[in-house]
Tab-separated table of C-alpha atoms in Angstrom:
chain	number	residue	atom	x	y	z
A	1	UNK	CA	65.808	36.099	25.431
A	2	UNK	CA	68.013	34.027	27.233
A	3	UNK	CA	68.692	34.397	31.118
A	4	UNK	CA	72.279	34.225	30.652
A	5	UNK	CA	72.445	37.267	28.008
A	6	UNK	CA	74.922	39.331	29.091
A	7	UNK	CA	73.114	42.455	27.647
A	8	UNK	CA	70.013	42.182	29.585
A	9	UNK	CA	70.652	45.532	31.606
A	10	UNK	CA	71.589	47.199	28.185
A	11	UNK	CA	69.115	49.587	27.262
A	12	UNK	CA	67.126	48.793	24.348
A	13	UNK	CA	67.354	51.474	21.508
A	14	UNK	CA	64.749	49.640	19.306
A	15	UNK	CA	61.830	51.973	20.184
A	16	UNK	CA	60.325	54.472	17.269
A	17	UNK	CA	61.612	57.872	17.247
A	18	UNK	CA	59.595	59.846	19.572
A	19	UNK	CA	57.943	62.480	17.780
A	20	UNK	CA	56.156	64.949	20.460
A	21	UNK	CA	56.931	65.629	23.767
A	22	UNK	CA	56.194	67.211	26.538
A	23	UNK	CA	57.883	70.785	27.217
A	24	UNK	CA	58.928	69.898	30.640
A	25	UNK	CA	60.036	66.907	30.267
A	26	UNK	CA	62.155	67.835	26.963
A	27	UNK	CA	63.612	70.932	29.188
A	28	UNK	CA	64.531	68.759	31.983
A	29	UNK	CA	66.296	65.701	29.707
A	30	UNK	CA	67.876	68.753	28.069
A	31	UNK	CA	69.240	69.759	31.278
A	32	UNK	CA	67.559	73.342	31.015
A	33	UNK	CA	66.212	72.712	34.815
A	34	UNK	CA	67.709	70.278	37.289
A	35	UNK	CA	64.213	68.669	37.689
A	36	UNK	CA	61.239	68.636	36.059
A	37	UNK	CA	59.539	70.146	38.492
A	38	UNK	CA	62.011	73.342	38.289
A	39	UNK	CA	61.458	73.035	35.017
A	40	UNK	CA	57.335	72.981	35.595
A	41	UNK	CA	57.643	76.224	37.451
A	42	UNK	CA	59.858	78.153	35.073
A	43	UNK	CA	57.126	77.357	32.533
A	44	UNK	CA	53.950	78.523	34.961
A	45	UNK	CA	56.434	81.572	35.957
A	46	UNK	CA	56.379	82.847	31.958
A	47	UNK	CA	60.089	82.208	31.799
A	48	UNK	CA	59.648	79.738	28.699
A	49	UNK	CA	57.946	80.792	25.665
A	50	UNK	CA	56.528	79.096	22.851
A	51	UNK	CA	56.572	81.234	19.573
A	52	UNK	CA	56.663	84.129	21.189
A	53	UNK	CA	53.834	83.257	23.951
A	54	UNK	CA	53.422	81.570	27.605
A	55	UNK	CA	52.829	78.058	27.536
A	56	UNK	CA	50.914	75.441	29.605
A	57	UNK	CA	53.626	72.668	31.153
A	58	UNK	CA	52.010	70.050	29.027
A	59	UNK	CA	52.257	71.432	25.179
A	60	UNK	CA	53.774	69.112	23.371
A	61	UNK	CA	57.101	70.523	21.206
A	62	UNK	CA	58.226	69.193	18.138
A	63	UNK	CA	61.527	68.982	16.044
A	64	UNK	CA	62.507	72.463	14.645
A	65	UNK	CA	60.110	74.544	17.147
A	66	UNK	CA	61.585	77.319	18.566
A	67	UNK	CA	61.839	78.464	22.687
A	68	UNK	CA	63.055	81.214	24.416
A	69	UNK	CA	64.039	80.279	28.110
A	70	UNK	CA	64.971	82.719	30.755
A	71	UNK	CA	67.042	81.273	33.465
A	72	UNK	CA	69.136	83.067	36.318
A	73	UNK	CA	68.628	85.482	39.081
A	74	UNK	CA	66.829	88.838	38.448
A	75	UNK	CA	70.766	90.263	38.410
A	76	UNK	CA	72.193	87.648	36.065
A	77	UNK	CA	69.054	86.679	34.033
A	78	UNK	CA	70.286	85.281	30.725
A	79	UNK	CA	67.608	84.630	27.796
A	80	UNK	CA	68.494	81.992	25.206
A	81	UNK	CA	66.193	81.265	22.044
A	82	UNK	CA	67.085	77.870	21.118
A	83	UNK	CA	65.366	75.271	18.074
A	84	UNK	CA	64.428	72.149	19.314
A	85	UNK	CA	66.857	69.594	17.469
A	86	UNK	CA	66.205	66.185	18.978
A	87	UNK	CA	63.647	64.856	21.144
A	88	UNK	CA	64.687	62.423	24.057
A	89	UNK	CA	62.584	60.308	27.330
A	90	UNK	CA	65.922	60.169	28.937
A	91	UNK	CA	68.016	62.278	30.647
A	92	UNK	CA	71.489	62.296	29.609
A	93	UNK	CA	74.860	63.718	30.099
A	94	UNK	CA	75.955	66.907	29.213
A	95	UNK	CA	77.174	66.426	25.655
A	96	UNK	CA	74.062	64.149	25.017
A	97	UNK	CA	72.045	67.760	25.731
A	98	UNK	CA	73.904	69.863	23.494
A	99	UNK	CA	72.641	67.704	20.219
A	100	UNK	CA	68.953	68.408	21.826
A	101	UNK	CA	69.196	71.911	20.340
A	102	UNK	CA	70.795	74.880	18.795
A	103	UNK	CA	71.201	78.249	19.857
A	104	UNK	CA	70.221	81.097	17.176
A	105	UNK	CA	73.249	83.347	16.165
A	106	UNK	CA	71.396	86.281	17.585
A	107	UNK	CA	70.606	84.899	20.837
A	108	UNK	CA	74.326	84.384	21.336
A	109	UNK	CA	75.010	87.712	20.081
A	110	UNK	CA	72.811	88.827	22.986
A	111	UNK	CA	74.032	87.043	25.628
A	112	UNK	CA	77.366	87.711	25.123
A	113	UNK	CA	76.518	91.406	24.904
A	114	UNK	CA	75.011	91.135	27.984
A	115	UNK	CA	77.611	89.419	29.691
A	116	UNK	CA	79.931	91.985	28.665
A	117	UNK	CA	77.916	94.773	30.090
A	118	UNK	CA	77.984	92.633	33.534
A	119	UNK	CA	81.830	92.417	33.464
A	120	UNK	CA	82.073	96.558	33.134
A	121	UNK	CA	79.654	97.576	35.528
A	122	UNK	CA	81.431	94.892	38.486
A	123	UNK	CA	84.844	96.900	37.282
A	124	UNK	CA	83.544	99.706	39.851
A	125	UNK	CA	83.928	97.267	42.642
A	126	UNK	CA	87.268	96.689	44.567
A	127	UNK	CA	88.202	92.744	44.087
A	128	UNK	CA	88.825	92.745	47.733
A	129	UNK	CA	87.670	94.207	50.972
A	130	UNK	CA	90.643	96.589	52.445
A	131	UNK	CA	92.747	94.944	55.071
A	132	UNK	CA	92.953	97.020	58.467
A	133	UNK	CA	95.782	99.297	57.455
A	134	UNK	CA	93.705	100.201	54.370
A	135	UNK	CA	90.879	100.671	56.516
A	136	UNK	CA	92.392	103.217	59.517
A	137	UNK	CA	94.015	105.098	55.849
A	138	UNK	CA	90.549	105.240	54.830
A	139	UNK	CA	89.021	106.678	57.843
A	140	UNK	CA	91.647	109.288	58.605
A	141	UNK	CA	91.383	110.479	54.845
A	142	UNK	CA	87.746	110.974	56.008
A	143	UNK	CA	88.302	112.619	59.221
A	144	UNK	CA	90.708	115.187	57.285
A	145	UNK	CA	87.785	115.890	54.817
A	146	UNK	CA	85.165	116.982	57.232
């Protein structure tokens, strides 16, 4: 290789397929968790499973295996099932994530149900807080009911 190549800094694609991988690493380069060590957690937590069952942060996935990864807070905890589609060292861009995997049918069923049910229990809530007229109405409707 010439010095003067202007493709030196290009990456070079030639490698072999990668065939295994480790789960942490794949969920991080498939931007599951912003760093692998996130991603190491959710995975000691219990919040990834591996055919049905908690795995250790080192089993090594292959092509067509299928997860189910928890992510969220305890009040908007979404679970995804996904197949592993692709495997991938390097951590891409968003659209170079979504060919890592697929989502099963019923796991979007779910999580759109789900969603849904969040959307009609926050339809109890005002959208607002009441402004200081709204509140003085408020209290004098209360002082008239006692």
């Amino acid at each position: 290789m010439s010095k003067h190549n202007k493709n030196h800094n290009q990456p070079n694609h030639s490698q072999p397929d990668v065939v295994r991988m480790r789960l942490d690493k794949w969920l991080w380069a498939a931007r599951f968790y912003r760093t692998r060590n996130l991603a190491k957690e959710a995975i000691e937590s219990g919040r990834v499973h591996y055919a049905g069952s908690r795995v250790k942060t080192s089993k090594e996935i292959m092509i067509g295996d299928e997860l189910q990864i928890r992510q969220g807070s305890a009040t908007a905890m979404t679970e995804k099932t996904v197949i592993v589609e692709a495997l991938t060292a390097q951590r891409g861009n968003a659209l170079a994530a979504e060919i890592l995997y697929s989502e099963t049918e019923e796991s979007e069923e779910r999580r759109a149900y789900h969603a849904e049910q969040r959307k009609l229990a926050n339809l109890a809530r005002p959208d607002n807080k009441p402004n200081k007229k709204e509140r003085r109405d408020l209290q004098r409707f209360k002082h008239k009911q006692e």
